[in-house]
Amino acid sequence: MIDVRITNDPLVLEKAIELVRSDQNGAEITFSGVVRNNNLGRDVLFLEYEAYPDMAEKILEKIGKDACADYDISSIVLWHRTGHLEISEVSMVIAVGAPHRAAAFEACRDAVEKVKALAPVWKREIWDGGKEWLGQQNE
């Protein structure tokens, strides 16, 4: 099972866990990307995320298919939020269900790195007195 989503709606980790839960799994591994209040020595006020949703969901789907093929996992959830996010709000959720923990850990970490590197999702950081786009488009 692969579930992908690019949305303006808040992401709920517990719902992702429910989707990967299965009697065949001995492991459920999750990652939540959370907006923090500081970066590069600046006090961050909030973040804004923009995406190319159709393309981003296709890329998330490919990342999910690759994870299922490369690791012994049964399910994966890949969600990313867009829009205005306040400090402590969740921007990304990845959940993996697998028979064994090692595969679940590896698949989750690999998926996080691939989403950050490949998905057309852009982050603008806003701080007192300025704002800046951060991430892959600047590399």
mmCIF file with all atom_site columns, C-alpha atoms in Angstrom:
data_model
loop_
_atom_site.group_PDB
_atom_site.id
_atom_site.type_symbol
_atom_site.label_atom_id
_atom_site.label_alt_id
_atom_site.label_comp_id
_atom_site.label_asym_id
_atom_site.label_entity_id
_atom_site.label_seq_id
_atom_site.pdbx_PDB_ins_code
_atom_site.Cartn_x
_atom_site.Cartn_y
_atom_site.Cartn_z
_atom_site.occupancy
_atom_site.B_iso_or_equiv
_atom_site.pdbx_formal_charge
_atom_site.auth_seq_id
_atom_site.auth_comp_id
_atom_site.auth_asym_id
_atom_site.auth_atom_id
_atom_site.pdbx_PDB_model_num
ATOM 1   C CA . MET A 1 1   ? 0.000  0.000  0.000   1.00 0.00 ? 1   MET A CA 1
ATOM 2   C CA . ILE A 1 2   ? 1.293  3.427  -0.962  1.00 0.00 ? 2   ILE A CA 1
ATOM 3   C CA . ASP A 1 3   ? -0.519 6.591  0.094   1.00 0.00 ? 3   ASP A CA 1
ATOM 4   C CA . VAL A 1 4   ? 0.716  9.983  -1.121  1.00 0.00 ? 4   VAL A CA 1
ATOM 5   C CA . ARG A 1 5   ? -0.656 13.444 -0.478  1.00 0.00 ? 5   ARG A CA 1
ATOM 6   C CA . ILE A 1 6   ? 0.211  17.084 -1.109  1.00 0.00 ? 6   ILE A CA 1
ATOM 7   C CA . THR A 1 7   ? -2.251 19.152 0.898   1.00 0.00 ? 7   THR A CA 1
ATOM 8   C CA . ASN A 1 8   ? -2.932 22.442 2.649   1.00 0.00 ? 8   ASN A CA 1
ATOM 9   C CA . ASP A 1 9   ? -4.659 20.504 5.426   1.00 0.00 ? 9   ASP A CA 1
ATOM 10  C CA . PRO A 1 10  ? -2.901 19.705 8.720   1.00 0.00 ? 10  PRO A CA 1
ATOM 11  C CA . LEU A 1 11  ? -1.111 16.348 8.736   1.00 0.00 ? 11  LEU A CA 1
ATOM 12  C CA . VAL A 1 12  ? -2.103 13.893 11.464  1.00 0.00 ? 12  VAL A CA 1
ATOM 13  C CA . LEU A 1 13  ? 0.571  11.336 12.298  1.00 0.00 ? 13  LEU A CA 1
ATOM 14  C CA . GLU A 1 14  ? -1.894 8.941  13.921  1.00 0.00 ? 14  GLU A CA 1
ATOM 15  C CA . LYS A 1 15  ? -3.850 8.667  10.644  1.00 0.00 ? 15  LYS A CA 1
ATOM 16  C CA . ALA A 1 16  ? -0.669 7.739  8.783   1.00 0.00 ? 16  ALA A CA 1
ATOM 17  C CA . ILE A 1 17  ? 0.099  5.067  11.385  1.00 0.00 ? 17  ILE A CA 1
ATOM 18  C CA . GLU A 1 18  ? -3.397 3.629  10.970  1.00 0.00 ? 18  GLU A CA 1
ATOM 19  C CA . LEU A 1 19  ? -2.789 3.307  7.223   1.00 0.00 ? 19  LEU A CA 1
ATOM 20  C CA . VAL A 1 20  ? 0.447  1.317  7.595   1.00 0.00 ? 20  VAL A CA 1
ATOM 21  C CA . ARG A 1 21  ? -0.791 -0.871 10.485  1.00 0.00 ? 21  ARG A CA 1
ATOM 22  C CA . SER A 1 22  ? -1.147 -4.520 9.554   1.00 0.00 ? 22  SER A CA 1
ATOM 23  C CA . ASP A 1 23  ? -1.090 -7.895 11.277  1.00 0.00 ? 23  ASP A CA 1
ATOM 24  C CA . GLN A 1 24  ? 1.876  -8.881 9.093   1.00 0.00 ? 24  GLN A CA 1
ATOM 25  C CA . ASN A 1 25  ? 4.032  -6.025 10.373  1.00 0.00 ? 25  ASN A CA 1
ATOM 26  C CA . GLY A 1 26  ? 6.337  -6.108 13.345  1.00 0.00 ? 26  GLY A CA 1
ATOM 27  C CA . ALA A 1 27  ? 7.449  -2.508 12.823  1.00 0.00 ? 27  ALA A CA 1
ATOM 28  C CA . GLU A 1 28  ? 5.840  0.872  12.222  1.00 0.00 ? 28  GLU A CA 1
ATOM 29  C CA . ILE A 1 29  ? 8.354  3.638  11.755  1.00 0.00 ? 29  ILE A CA 1
ATOM 30  C CA . THR A 1 30  ? 7.382  7.286  11.358  1.00 0.00 ? 30  THR A CA 1
ATOM 31  C CA . PHE A 1 31  ? 9.005  10.591 10.591  1.00 0.00 ? 31  PHE A CA 1
ATOM 32  C CA . SER A 1 32  ? 7.432  13.986 11.217  1.00 0.00 ? 32  SER A CA 1
ATOM 33  C CA . GLY A 1 33  ? 9.059  17.100 9.836   1.00 0.00 ? 33  GLY A CA 1
ATOM 34  C CA . VAL A 1 34  ? 8.167  19.932 12.205  1.00 0.00 ? 34  VAL A CA 1
ATOM 35  C CA . VAL A 1 35  ? 8.567  23.695 11.788  1.00 0.00 ? 35  VAL A CA 1
ATOM 36  C CA . ARG A 1 36  ? 11.212 24.901 14.238  1.00 0.00 ? 36  ARG A CA 1
ATOM 37  C CA . ASN A 1 37  ? 11.653 28.411 15.615  1.00 0.00 ? 37  ASN A CA 1
ATOM 38  C CA . ASN A 1 38  ? 15.258 28.955 14.512  1.00 0.00 ? 38  ASN A CA 1
ATOM 39  C CA . ASN A 1 39  ? 17.586 28.414 11.570  1.00 0.00 ? 39  ASN A CA 1
ATOM 40  C CA . LEU A 1 40  ? 20.974 29.816 10.600  1.00 0.00 ? 40  LEU A CA 1
ATOM 41  C CA . GLY A 1 41  ? 21.043 31.942 13.750  1.00 0.00 ? 41  GLY A CA 1
ATOM 42  C CA . ARG A 1 42  ? 17.702 33.595 12.985  1.00 0.00 ? 42  ARG A CA 1
ATOM 43  C CA . ASP A 1 43  ? 14.448 33.488 14.934  1.00 0.00 ? 43  ASP A CA 1
ATOM 44  C CA . VAL A 1 44  ? 11.989 31.939 12.487  1.00 0.00 ? 44  VAL A CA 1
ATOM 45  C CA . LEU A 1 45  ? 8.431  33.305 12.653  1.00 0.00 ? 45  LEU A CA 1
ATOM 46  C CA . PHE A 1 46  ? 6.761  30.814 10.270  1.00 0.00 ? 46  PHE A CA 1
ATOM 47  C CA . LEU A 1 47  ? 7.264  28.921 7.001   1.00 0.00 ? 47  LEU A CA 1
ATOM 48  C CA . GLU A 1 48  ? 5.435  28.945 3.700   1.00 0.00 ? 48  GLU A CA 1
ATOM 49  C CA . TYR A 1 49  ? 5.493  25.882 1.448   1.00 0.00 ? 49  TYR A CA 1
ATOM 50  C CA . GLU A 1 50  ? 4.602  25.828 -2.222  1.00 0.00 ? 50  GLU A CA 1
ATOM 51  C CA . ALA A 1 51  ? 4.454  22.809 -4.493  1.00 0.00 ? 51  ALA A CA 1
ATOM 52  C CA . TYR A 1 52  ? 3.639  21.630 -7.975  1.00 0.00 ? 52  TYR A CA 1
ATOM 53  C CA . PRO A 1 53  ? 1.029  19.173 -6.638  1.00 0.00 ? 53  PRO A CA 1
ATOM 54  C CA . ASP A 1 54  ? 0.483  16.885 -9.641  1.00 0.00 ? 54  ASP A CA 1
ATOM 55  C CA . MET A 1 55  ? 4.178  16.401 -10.251 1.00 0.00 ? 55  MET A CA 1
ATOM 56  C CA . ALA A 1 56  ? 4.983  16.183 -6.540  1.00 0.00 ? 56  ALA A CA 1
ATOM 57  C CA . GLU A 1 57  ? 2.428  13.411 -6.007  1.00 0.00 ? 57  GLU A CA 1
ATOM 58  C CA . LYS A 1 58  ? 3.835  11.474 -8.977  1.00 0.00 ? 58  LYS A CA 1
ATOM 59  C CA . ILE A 1 59  ? 7.333  11.767 -7.506  1.00 0.00 ? 59  ILE A CA 1
ATOM 60  C CA . LEU A 1 60  ? 6.095  10.724 -4.051  1.00 0.00 ? 60  LEU A CA 1
ATOM 61  C CA . GLU A 1 61  ? 4.395  7.728  -5.679  1.00 0.00 ? 61  GLU A CA 1
ATOM 62  C CA . LYS A 1 62  ? 7.668  6.755  -7.381  1.00 0.00 ? 62  LYS A CA 1
ATOM 63  C CA . ILE A 1 63  ? 9.583  7.134  -4.113  1.00 0.00 ? 63  ILE A CA 1
ATOM 64  C CA . GLY A 1 64  ? 6.992  4.887  -2.464  1.00 0.00 ? 64  GLY A CA 1
ATOM 65  C CA . LYS A 1 65  ? 7.184  2.258  -5.228  1.00 0.00 ? 65  LYS A CA 1
ATOM 66  C CA . ASP A 1 66  ? 10.982 2.296  -5.088  1.00 0.00 ? 66  ASP A CA 1
ATOM 67  C CA . ALA A 1 67  ? 10.902 1.885  -1.305  1.00 0.00 ? 67  ALA A CA 1
ATOM 68  C CA . CYS A 1 68  ? 8.579  -1.115 -1.597  1.00 0.00 ? 68  CYS A CA 1
ATOM 69  C CA . ALA A 1 69  ? 10.841 -2.664 -4.248  1.00 0.00 ? 69  ALA A CA 1
ATOM 70  C CA . ASP A 1 70  ? 14.145 -1.899 -2.500  1.00 0.00 ? 70  ASP A CA 1
ATOM 71  C CA . TYR A 1 71  ? 13.189 -2.799 1.086   1.00 0.00 ? 71  TYR A CA 1
ATOM 72  C CA . ASP A 1 72  ? 11.072 -5.516 2.650   1.00 0.00 ? 72  ASP A CA 1
ATOM 73  C CA . ILE A 1 73  ? 8.180  -3.201 3.555   1.00 0.00 ? 73  ILE A CA 1
ATOM 74  C CA . SER A 1 74  ? 4.448  -3.683 3.159   1.00 0.00 ? 74  SER A CA 1
ATOM 75  C CA . SER A 1 75  ? 3.256  -0.084 3.170   1.00 0.00 ? 75  SER A CA 1
ATOM 76  C CA . ILE A 1 76  ? 4.376  3.521  3.070   1.00 0.00 ? 76  ILE A CA 1
ATOM 77  C CA . VAL A 1 77  ? 2.712  6.905  3.549   1.00 0.00 ? 77  VAL A CA 1
ATOM 78  C CA . LEU A 1 78  ? 4.328  10.031 2.072   1.00 0.00 ? 78  LEU A CA 1
ATOM 79  C CA . TRP A 1 79  ? 2.545  13.278 2.868   1.00 0.00 ? 79  TRP A CA 1
ATOM 80  C CA . HIS A 1 80  ? 3.701  16.894 2.520   1.00 0.00 ? 80  HIS A CA 1
ATOM 81  C CA . ARG A 1 81  ? 1.880  19.995 3.576   1.00 0.00 ? 81  ARG A CA 1
ATOM 82  C CA . THR A 1 82  ? 1.760  23.295 1.702   1.00 0.00 ? 82  THR A CA 1
ATOM 83  C CA . GLY A 1 83  ? 0.722  26.795 2.667   1.00 0.00 ? 83  GLY A CA 1
ATOM 84  C CA . HIS A 1 84  ? 1.402  28.820 5.811   1.00 0.00 ? 84  HIS A CA 1
ATOM 85  C CA . LEU A 1 85  ? 2.790  26.758 8.710   1.00 0.00 ? 85  LEU A CA 1
ATOM 86  C CA . GLU A 1 86  ? 3.348  28.070 12.212  1.00 0.00 ? 86  GLU A CA 1
ATOM 87  C CA . ILE A 1 87  ? 6.102  26.961 14.578  1.00 0.00 ? 87  ILE A CA 1
ATOM 88  C CA . SER A 1 88  ? 5.583  23.344 15.734  1.00 0.00 ? 88  SER A CA 1
ATOM 89  C CA . GLU A 1 89  ? 3.217  22.458 12.889  1.00 0.00 ? 89  GLU A CA 1
ATOM 90  C CA . VAL A 1 90  ? 3.951  19.291 10.912  1.00 0.00 ? 90  VAL A CA 1
ATOM 91  C CA . SER A 1 91  ? 5.168  19.842 7.344   1.00 0.00 ? 91  SER A CA 1
ATOM 92  C CA . MET A 1 92  ? 5.912  16.255 6.304   1.00 0.00 ? 92  MET A CA 1
ATOM 93  C CA . VAL A 1 93  ? 4.874  12.803 7.465   1.00 0.00 ? 93  VAL A CA 1
ATOM 94  C CA . ILE A 1 94  ? 6.361  9.518  6.347   1.00 0.00 ? 94  ILE A CA 1
ATOM 95  C CA . ALA A 1 95  ? 5.165  6.253  7.847   1.00 0.00 ? 95  ALA A CA 1
ATOM 96  C CA . VAL A 1 96  ? 6.434  2.785  6.972   1.00 0.00 ? 96  VAL A CA 1
ATOM 97  C CA . GLY A 1 97  ? 5.022  -0.592 7.877   1.00 0.00 ? 97  GLY A CA 1
ATOM 98  C CA . ALA A 1 98  ? 7.260  -3.652 7.577   1.00 0.00 ? 98  ALA A CA 1
ATOM 99  C CA . PRO A 1 99  ? 7.652  -7.151 8.971   1.00 0.00 ? 99  PRO A CA 1
ATOM 100 C CA . HIS A 1 100 ? 11.039 -6.203 10.478  1.00 0.00 ? 100 HIS A CA 1
ATOM 101 C CA . ARG A 1 101 ? 12.417 -2.987 12.015  1.00 0.00 ? 101 ARG A CA 1
ATOM 102 C CA . ALA A 1 102 ? 15.688 -2.763 10.053  1.00 0.00 ? 102 ALA A CA 1
ATOM 103 C CA . ALA A 1 103 ? 13.905 -2.548 6.709   1.00 0.00 ? 103 ALA A CA 1
ATOM 104 C CA . ALA A 1 104 ? 11.377 -0.074 8.116   1.00 0.00 ? 104 ALA A CA 1
ATOM 105 C CA . PHE A 1 105 ? 14.091 2.234  9.483   1.00 0.00 ? 105 PHE A CA 1
ATOM 106 C CA . GLU A 1 106 ? 16.106 2.112  6.255   1.00 0.00 ? 106 GLU A CA 1
ATOM 107 C CA . ALA A 1 107 ? 13.088 2.672  4.005   1.00 0.00 ? 107 ALA A CA 1
ATOM 108 C CA . CYS A 1 108 ? 11.862 5.604  6.104   1.00 0.00 ? 108 CYS A CA 1
ATOM 109 C CA . ARG A 1 109 ? 15.208 7.388  6.123   1.00 0.00 ? 109 ARG A CA 1
ATOM 110 C CA . ASP A 1 110 ? 15.719 6.813  2.397   1.00 0.00 ? 110 ASP A CA 1
ATOM 111 C CA . ALA A 1 111 ? 12.229 8.134  1.642   1.00 0.00 ? 111 ALA A CA 1
ATOM 112 C CA . VAL A 1 112 ? 12.770 11.292 3.735   1.00 0.00 ? 112 VAL A CA 1
ATOM 113 C CA . GLU A 1 113 ? 16.008 12.086 1.910   1.00 0.00 ? 113 GLU A CA 1
ATOM 114 C CA . LYS A 1 114 ? 14.465 11.433 -1.515  1.00 0.00 ? 114 LYS A CA 1
ATOM 115 C CA . VAL A 1 115 ? 11.405 13.586 -0.812  1.00 0.00 ? 115 VAL A CA 1
ATOM 116 C CA . LYS A 1 116 ? 13.620 16.477 0.259   1.00 0.00 ? 116 LYS A CA 1
ATOM 117 C CA . ALA A 1 117 ? 15.902 16.050 -2.784  1.00 0.00 ? 117 ALA A CA 1
ATOM 118 C CA . LEU A 1 118 ? 13.394 15.251 -5.537  1.00 0.00 ? 118 LEU A CA 1
ATOM 119 C CA . ALA A 1 119 ? 9.897  16.528 -4.792  1.00 0.00 ? 119 ALA A CA 1
ATOM 120 C CA . PRO A 1 120 ? 8.935  19.901 -6.291  1.00 0.00 ? 120 PRO A CA 1
ATOM 121 C CA . VAL A 1 121 ? 8.088  21.400 -2.900  1.00 0.00 ? 121 VAL A CA 1
ATOM 122 C CA . TRP A 1 122 ? 9.646  24.712 -1.924  1.00 0.00 ? 122 TRP A CA 1
ATOM 123 C CA . LYS A 1 123 ? 10.063 26.259 1.516   1.00 0.00 ? 123 LYS A CA 1
ATOM 124 C CA . ARG A 1 124 ? 10.184 29.972 2.312   1.00 0.00 ? 124 ARG A CA 1
ATOM 125 C CA . GLU A 1 125 ? 11.419 30.891 5.760   1.00 0.00 ? 125 GLU A CA 1
ATOM 126 C CA . ILE A 1 126 ? 10.114 34.113 7.278   1.00 0.00 ? 126 ILE A CA 1
ATOM 127 C CA . TRP A 1 127 ? 11.913 35.795 10.165  1.00 0.00 ? 127 TRP A CA 1
ATOM 128 C CA . ASP A 1 128 ? 11.731 39.230 11.739  1.00 0.00 ? 128 ASP A CA 1
ATOM 129 C CA . GLY A 1 129 ? 12.966 41.570 9.004   1.00 0.00 ? 129 GLY A CA 1
ATOM 130 C CA . GLY A 1 130 ? 13.286 39.135 6.129   1.00 0.00 ? 130 GLY A CA 1
ATOM 131 C CA . LYS A 1 131 ? 12.388 36.018 4.192   1.00 0.00 ? 131 LYS A CA 1
ATOM 132 C CA . GLU A 1 132 ? 14.238 33.562 2.012   1.00 0.00 ? 132 GLU A CA 1
ATOM 133 C CA . TRP A 1 133 ? 13.524 30.503 -0.126  1.00 0.00 ? 133 TRP A CA 1
ATOM 134 C CA . LEU A 1 134 ? 15.463 27.523 1.194   1.00 0.00 ? 134 LEU A CA 1
ATOM 135 C CA . GLY A 1 135 ? 16.187 24.060 -0.121  1.00 0.00 ? 135 GLY A CA 1
ATOM 136 C CA . GLN A 1 136 ? 16.802 22.266 -3.369  1.00 0.00 ? 136 GLN A CA 1
ATOM 137 C CA . GLN A 1 137 ? 16.077 25.173 -5.695  1.00 0.00 ? 137 GLN A CA 1
ATOM 138 C CA . ASN A 1 138 ? 19.111 27.007 -4.244  1.00 0.00 ? 138 ASN A CA 1
ATOM 139 C CA . GLU A 1 139 ? 21.532 24.099 -4.728  1.00 0.00 ? 139 GLU A CA 1
#
